[in-house]
Every structure is written in C-alpha cells, then in structure tokens.
Amino acid sequence: MRVRSQEDAGISANLARLRERVGAACARAGRSPDSVRIIAITKTRPASDVRLVAGTGLADVGENRAAELAEKVGQCADEDLTWHFVGQLQTNKAGLVARHADWVHSVDRARLARVLAAKARAQQRELTALAQVNLDPDAAAGELGPRGGCHPADLMDVAGAIAEEAGLRLGGIMAVAPHPASGVSAASAFEHLHMLASRLRARYPQATAVSAGMSGDLEEAVEHGATHLRIGTALLGDREPIVG
Ligand SMILES: *Cc1c(COP(=O)(O)O)cnc(C)c1O
C-alpha cells in the first residue's frame, strides 16, 4: 500500500497539470480560467480520495451512483464540499440523491424532475438541477449509447418541469460527448450543446451552467463554453478502483 503523502502528491501533481490544460484551453478561447469550475469525479474511489481532493482546495466532487453518493457524503461529512450527482437516475433512487446531493446534473425527463423536487421539499432542501441532453439521440441503445439525456427537441419541456418545481433550481444544461465510435466528434457535439445552452438561457436567464467535458475532451468543452468540467481519471489517475 502506498503512503498517503505519495497519493496526495499524485493528486496535487495531476491537478497542476489539469489546471495547465484548462488554462491553455481558456487562453485559446479568450476565456478567464475563473469561468470554468472543476468537479472531481470520485466514483469508484474511496472516501480517503475525496479527502485528498478536498485537501488540494477543490470544493466540488461528483458521484454517479446514488448509494455510493450517500455513503461518501456520510463518510466525509466534516469536509466542506459541494456534492454533484452526475449519473443516470431512476426515480426510486431520487430520495437518496435529493437528501445528499447539492447539484443533480442528470435530470432528463419531467417525471424525474417532479419526483426529485418532491423528495427535496420533503427534506427542506433545494437542489440545483441541470437538464441533461443526449447529443447523439439517434444512437441505438447498447454499447455506444444512449448515455442518458433527453432528446434535444425535449430540452425545453424538461427545463420547464425543473423550473416550475419548488425544491429545484434550474441551473443549466449538461451533456456527455457521444462515444468516439459514433462518428460524432466531441467538438461538433459541444458546438451543438452551446447552441442549446444559449437557447435555454434566452428563456431562463438563471440557467447559466454548462456541464460538459471530461478528462479526454475538456479542451473541446472549454472552447464551446463549458462552465463545469467533470474530471475523473485526469485527477485521480487510473489506479485500481476499490469499489464496484
Ligand atoms: C465518470 C464520469 C466522468 C469523468 O470521466 P473521466 O473520463 O474519468 O474524466 C464525467 N462525467 C460522468 C457523467 C461520468 O460518469
């Protein structure tokens, strides 16, 4: 087992490299690095990794499974962190997410918005919810997709359902780039997302967040206006996951 200080140095070094990438992408796009927030995706990693992330000064962490979110929030209750839920969500897990997440990036149907909102209200919480769109909606279900998200044509319906519910605050839009084998490039997908985000903001000025970009495509995402990057491997490395 490696000692904590080495692991810590690893994550700090990864963060330094990540900030360089984000900084360079922002410079190319004429954007301020302050306009881009890094969310550390800690799925499959132990709570000790969440603590290491918190120790680097990052304040946002994300999970993609409801039970794992609940467990780690409990284990890290003493850390001052904003918790993001980024995974596909079934309504029967909405209560768990409403209790433990601050942001939910993956609201992709009106019914989920309604259930999540009711669960949030029951716990006197308000969640920031993003409408997730599928940027390759014609992909058949299966290995290449879909990766969650509503059809772009349904975006306003989903956003409207979020906006009208007490307990939810419409924060913006989220997408995962299509699988590389789909033939849709990350750049063209995020260009499409940028257009959808502009449309959303025209109707809902408060919906300013654009959650897009992961370890492999953050440059394209920054270039096309991402405000929130969801970063797993570039930060935590591809060490053996201990969970799942
Ligand atoms: C795992 C995951 C990420 C992070 O992916 P990396 O390629 O490891 O940076 C981002 N978004 C979602 C929805 C994820 O499930």
CSV table of C-alpha atoms and ligand atoms in Angstrom, one decimal:
chain,number,residue,atom,x,y,z
A,1,MET,CA,0.0,0.0,0.0
A,2,ARG,CA,1.3,3.4,-0.9
A,3,VAL,CA,1.6,6.0,1.8
A,4,ARG,CA,-0.8,8.9,2.0
A,5,SER,CA,1.8,11.6,1.2
A,6,GLN,CA,2.6,10.0,-2.1
A,7,GLU,CA,-1.0,9.6,-3.1
A,8,ASP,CA,-1.6,13.2,-2.1
A,9,ALA,CA,1.4,14.4,-4.2
A,10,GLY,CA,0.0,12.4,-7.1
A,11,ILE,CA,-3.4,14.1,-7.0
A,12,SER,CA,-1.8,17.6,-6.5
A,13,ALA,CA,0.5,17.0,-9.5
A,14,ASN,CA,-2.4,15.8,-11.5
A,15,LEU,CA,-4.4,18.9,-10.5
A,16,ALA,CA,-1.4,21.2,-11.5
A,17,ARG,CA,-1.3,19.5,-15.0
A,18,LEU,CA,-5.1,19.7,-15.2
A,19,ARG,CA,-5.1,23.5,-14.4
A,20,GLU,CA,-2.5,24.0,-17.1
A,21,ARG,CA,-4.7,22.2,-19.7
A,22,VAL,CA,-7.7,24.3,-18.6
A,23,GLY,CA,-5.7,27.4,-18.6
A,24,ALA,CA,-4.3,26.8,-22.1
A,25,ALA,CA,-7.8,26.0,-23.4
A,26,CYS,CA,-9.2,29.1,-21.8
A,27,ALA,CA,-6.4,31.2,-23.3
A,28,ARG,CA,-7.2,29.9,-26.8
A,29,ALA,CA,-10.9,30.6,-26.3
A,30,GLY,CA,-10.3,34.0,-24.8
A,31,ARG,CA,-11.9,33.0,-21.6
A,32,SER,CA,-10.9,33.5,-17.9
A,33,PRO,CA,-9.9,30.3,-16.1
A,34,ASP,CA,-12.2,31.5,-13.3
A,35,SER,CA,-15.2,30.9,-15.6
A,36,VAL,CA,-14.5,27.2,-15.5
A,37,ARG,CA,-15.1,25.0,-12.4
A,38,ILE,CA,-13.5,21.6,-11.9
A,39,ILE,CA,-15.7,18.9,-10.4
A,40,ALA,CA,-13.6,15.9,-9.2
A,41,ILE,CA,-15.5,12.8,-10.1
A,42,THR,CA,-14.7,10.4,-7.3
A,43,LYS,CA,-16.9,7.4,-8.4
A,44,THR,CA,-15.4,4.0,-7.5
A,45,ARG,CA,-12.8,5.8,-5.3
A,46,PRO,CA,-12.6,5.5,-1.6
A,47,ALA,CA,-13.7,8.3,0.8
A,48,SER,CA,-10.0,8.8,1.5
A,49,ASP,CA,-9.6,10.0,-2.1
A,50,VAL,CA,-12.4,12.5,-1.5
A,51,ARG,CA,-10.4,13.9,1.4
A,52,LEU,CA,-7.3,14.1,-0.7
A,53,VAL,CA,-9.2,16.1,-3.3
A,54,ALA,CA,-10.6,18.4,-0.6
A,55,GLY,CA,-7.0,18.9,0.6
A,56,THR,CA,-6.0,20.3,-2.7
A,57,GLY,CA,-8.5,23.0,-2.4
A,58,LEU,CA,-11.1,21.7,-4.8
A,59,ALA,CA,-14.6,22.1,-3.3
A,60,ASP,CA,-16.7,20.2,-5.8
A,61,VAL,CA,-17.0,16.4,-6.0
A,62,GLY,CA,-19.2,14.2,-8.1
A,63,GLU,CA,-20.6,10.7,-8.0
A,64,ASN,CA,-22.7,8.7,-10.4
A,65,ARG,CA,-24.4,6.2,-8.2
A,66,ALA,CA,-27.0,7.1,-5.5
A,67,ALA,CA,-25.9,4.6,-2.9
A,68,GLU,CA,-22.2,5.4,-3.3
A,69,LEU,CA,-23.0,9.1,-3.1
A,70,ALA,CA,-24.9,8.6,0.2
A,71,GLU,CA,-22.1,6.5,1.6
A,72,LYS,CA,-19.3,9.0,0.8
A,73,VAL,CA,-21.3,12.1,1.9
A,74,GLY,CA,-21.7,10.3,5.2
A,75,GLN,CA,-18.0,9.4,5.4
A,76,CYS,CA,-16.9,13.0,4.5
A,77,ALA,CA,-19.5,14.9,6.5
A,78,ASP,CA,-16.8,17.0,8.2
A,79,GLU,CA,-15.4,18.3,4.8
A,80,ASP,CA,-17.0,21.5,3.3
A,81,LEU,CA,-17.8,20.1,-0.2
A,82,THR,CA,-20.4,20.7,-2.8
A,83,TRP,CA,-21.7,17.3,-4.0
A,84,HIS,CA,-22.8,16.7,-7.6
A,85,PHE,CA,-24.7,13.7,-8.8
A,86,VAL,CA,-23.9,13.0,-12.5
A,87,GLY,CA,-25.2,9.5,-13.2
A,88,GLN,CA,-28.3,8.2,-14.7
A,89,LEU,CA,-31.0,8.3,-12.1
A,90,GLN,CA,-34.1,6.1,-11.5
A,91,THR,CA,-37.0,7.7,-9.7
A,92,ASN,CA,-36.8,5.1,-6.9
A,93,LYS,CA,-33.3,6.4,-6.0
A,94,ALA,CA,-34.3,10.1,-6.3
A,95,GLY,CA,-34.9,10.4,-2.5
A,96,LEU,CA,-31.3,9.3,-1.7
A,97,VAL,CA,-30.0,11.8,-4.2
A,98,ALA,CA,-32.3,14.6,-3.0
A,99,ARG,CA,-31.0,14.1,0.5
A,100,HIS,CA,-27.3,14.0,-0.3
A,101,ALA,CA,-26.5,15.9,-3.5
A,102,ASP,CA,-26.4,19.7,-3.9
A,103,TRP,CA,-26.4,19.6,-7.7
A,104,VAL,CA,-28.0,17.0,-9.9
A,105,HIS,CA,-26.7,17.1,-13.5
A,106,SER,CA,-28.7,14.3,-15.0
A,107,VAL,CA,-32.4,15.4,-15.0
A,108,ASP,CA,-33.6,14.1,-18.4
A,109,ARG,CA,-37.3,13.7,-18.0
A,110,ALA,CA,-40.2,15.7,-16.5
A,111,ARG,CA,-41.3,12.9,-14.2
A,112,LEU,CA,-37.8,12.7,-12.7
A,113,ALA,CA,-37.9,16.4,-12.1
A,114,ARG,CA,-41.2,16.1,-10.3
A,115,VAL,CA,-40.1,13.2,-8.1
A,116,LEU,CA,-36.8,14.8,-7.2
A,117,ALA,CA,-38.5,18.0,-6.3
A,118,ALA,CA,-41.0,16.3,-4.1
A,119,LYS,CA,-38.2,14.5,-2.3
A,120,ALA,CA,-36.2,17.7,-1.9
A,121,ARG,CA,-39.1,19.6,-0.5
A,122,ALA,CA,-39.8,16.8,2.0
A,123,GLN,CA,-36.3,17.3,3.4
A,124,GLN,CA,-36.5,21.1,3.2
A,125,ARG,CA,-33.7,21.1,0.6
A,126,GLU,CA,-33.2,23.0,-2.6
A,127,LEU,CA,-31.2,21.3,-5.4
A,128,THR,CA,-29.6,22.8,-8.4
A,129,ALA,CA,-30.8,20.7,-11.3
A,130,LEU,CA,-29.4,20.6,-14.8
A,131,ALA,CA,-31.3,19.4,-17.8
A,132,GLN,CA,-29.2,16.6,-19.5
A,133,VAL,CA,-29.4,16.3,-23.3
A,134,ASN,CA,-28.3,13.4,-25.4
A,135,LEU,CA,-26.2,14.8,-28.2
A,136,ASP,CA,-26.4,11.6,-30.3
A,137,PRO,CA,-30.1,10.8,-29.9
A,138,ASP,CA,-30.2,8.5,-33.0
A,139,ALA,CA,-27.7,6.1,-31.5
A,140,ALA,CA,-29.2,2.7,-30.7
A,141,ALA,CA,-29.3,1.7,-27.1
A,142,GLY,CA,-26.4,-0.6,-26.3
A,143,GLU,CA,-22.7,-0.3,-26.1
A,144,LEU,CA,-22.4,3.0,-27.9
A,145,GLY,CA,-25.3,4.7,-26.2
A,146,PRO,CA,-27.5,6.3,-25.2
A,147,ARG,CA,-25.6,7.8,-22.3
A,148,GLY,CA,-28.6,9.3,-20.7
A,149,GLY,CA,-30.2,12.7,-21.6
A,150,CYS,CA,-33.3,13.9,-23.3
A,151,HIS,CA,-33.7,14.3,-27.0
A,152,PRO,CA,-32.6,17.9,-27.8
A,153,ALA,CA,-36.2,18.5,-29.0
A,154,ASP,CA,-37.4,17.8,-25.5
A,155,LEU,CA,-35.0,20.1,-23.7
A,156,MET,CA,-37.5,22.9,-23.1
A,157,ASP,CA,-40.0,20.5,-21.6
A,158,VAL,CA,-37.5,19.1,-19.2
A,159,ALA,CA,-36.2,22.5,-18.3
A,160,GLY,CA,-39.7,23.8,-17.8
A,161,ALA,CA,-40.5,20.9,-15.5
A,162,ILE,CA,-37.5,21.7,-13.4
A,163,ALA,CA,-38.1,25.5,-13.4
A,164,GLU,CA,-41.7,25.2,-12.2
A,165,GLU,CA,-41.0,22.9,-9.2
A,166,ALA,CA,-40.2,24.3,-5.8
A,167,GLY,CA,-37.3,22.3,-4.4
A,168,LEU,CA,-35.4,22.6,-7.6
A,169,ARG,CA,-33.4,25.5,-9.1
A,170,LEU,CA,-32.8,25.3,-12.8
A,171,GLY,CA,-29.0,25.8,-13.1
A,172,GLY,CA,-28.4,25.0,-16.8
A,173,ILE,CA,-27.6,22.1,-19.1
A,174,MET,CA,-25.4,19.0,-19.1
A,175,ALA,CA,-24.2,16.5,-21.7
A,176,VAL,CA,-21.7,13.7,-22.2
A,177,ALA,CA,-19.9,13.6,-25.5
A,178,PRO,CA,-21.1,10.8,-27.8
A,179,HIS,CA,-19.0,7.7,-27.9
A,180,PRO,CA,-15.9,8.2,-30.2
A,181,ALA,CA,-17.1,5.3,-32.4
A,182,SER,CA,-20.4,7.1,-33.0
A,183,GLY,CA,-18.8,9.3,-35.7
A,184,VAL,CA,-20.0,12.5,-33.9
A,185,SER,CA,-16.9,14.4,-32.7
A,186,ALA,CA,-16.7,15.9,-29.2
A,187,ALA,CA,-16.2,19.3,-30.8
A,188,SER,CA,-19.3,19.1,-33.0
A,189,ALA,CA,-21.3,17.7,-30.1
A,190,PHE,CA,-20.3,20.5,-27.8
A,191,GLU,CA,-20.9,23.1,-30.5
A,192,HIS,CA,-24.5,21.8,-30.6
A,193,LEU,CA,-24.6,21.9,-26.8
A,194,HIS,CA,-23.5,25.5,-26.9
A,195,MET,CA,-26.4,26.4,-29.2
A,196,LEU,CA,-28.9,24.6,-27.0
A,197,ALA,CA,-27.4,26.3,-23.9
A,198,SER,CA,-27.9,29.7,-25.5
A,199,ARG,CA,-31.5,28.9,-26.3
A,200,LEU,CA,-32.1,27.7,-22.7
A,201,ARG,CA,-30.6,30.9,-21.3
A,202,ALA,CA,-32.7,33.0,-23.5
A,203,ARG,CA,-35.8,31.6,-21.8
A,204,TYR,CA,-34.3,31.0,-18.4
A,205,PRO,CA,-31.5,33.6,-17.7
A,206,GLN,CA,-30.6,31.9,-14.5
A,207,ALA,CA,-29.6,28.7,-16.3
A,208,THR,CA,-26.0,29.6,-16.9
A,209,ALA,CA,-24.2,26.4,-16.1
A,210,VAL,CA,-22.9,24.2,-19.0
A,211,SER,CA,-21.7,20.9,-17.6
A,212,ALA,CA,-19.6,19.3,-20.3
A,213,GLY,CA,-16.1,18.0,-20.7
A,214,MET,CA,-14.3,15.0,-19.1
A,215,SER,CA,-10.7,14.1,-18.9
A,216,GLY,CA,-10.4,13.3,-22.6
A,217,ASP,CA,-12.4,16.2,-24.1
A,218,LEU,CA,-12.1,19.1,-21.8
A,219,GLU,CA,-10.4,21.3,-24.4
A,220,GLU,CA,-13.3,21.0,-26.8
A,221,ALA,CA,-15.7,21.6,-24.0
A,222,VAL,CA,-13.9,24.8,-22.8
A,223,GLU,CA,-13.8,26.0,-26.3
A,224,HIS,CA,-17.5,25.7,-26.6
A,225,GLY,CA,-18.5,27.4,-23.4
A,226,ALA,CA,-18.4,24.7,-20.7
A,227,THR,CA,-18.6,26.2,-17.2
A,228,HIS,CA,-18.3,22.9,-15.3
A,229,LEU,CA,-15.8,20.1,-16.1
A,230,ARG,CA,-16.4,16.7,-14.7
A,231,ILE,CA,-12.9,15.2,-14.3
A,232,GLY,CA,-12.2,11.7,-13.0
A,233,THR,CA,-9.0,10.0,-14.4
A,234,ALA,CA,-7.0,13.1,-15.2
A,235,LEU,CA,-7.2,14.0,-11.5
A,236,LEU,CA,-7.3,10.6,-9.7
A,237,GLY,CA,-5.3,8.6,-12.2
A,238,ASP,CA,-6.3,5.2,-13.3
A,239,ARG,CA,-5.3,3.5,-10.1
A,240,GLU,CA,-7.3,0.3,-9.4
A,241,PRO,CA,-10.7,1.4,-8.3
A,242,ILE,CA,-11.7,-0.2,-4.9
A,243,VAL,CA,-15.4,-0.1,-5.3
A,244,GLY,CA,-17.8,-1.5,-8.0
B,1,LIG,C1,-17.0,9.1,-14.9
B,1,LIG,C2,-17.7,10.3,-15.4
B,1,LIG,C3,-16.9,11.5,-15.7
B,1,LIG,C4,-15.4,11.5,-15.5
B,1,LIG,O1,-14.8,10.9,-16.6
B,1,LIG,P1,-13.2,10.9,-16.8
B,1,LIG,O2,-13.1,10.5,-18.2
B,1,LIG,O3,-12.7,9.9,-15.9
B,1,LIG,O4,-12.7,12.2,-16.5
B,1,LIG,C5,-17.6,12.6,-16.1
B,1,LIG,N1,-19.0,12.5,-16.3
B,1,LIG,C6,-19.7,11.5,-16.0
B,1,LIG,C7,-21.2,11.5,-16.2
B,1,LIG,C8,-19.1,10.3,-15.5
B,1,LIG,O5,-19.8,9.2,-15.3
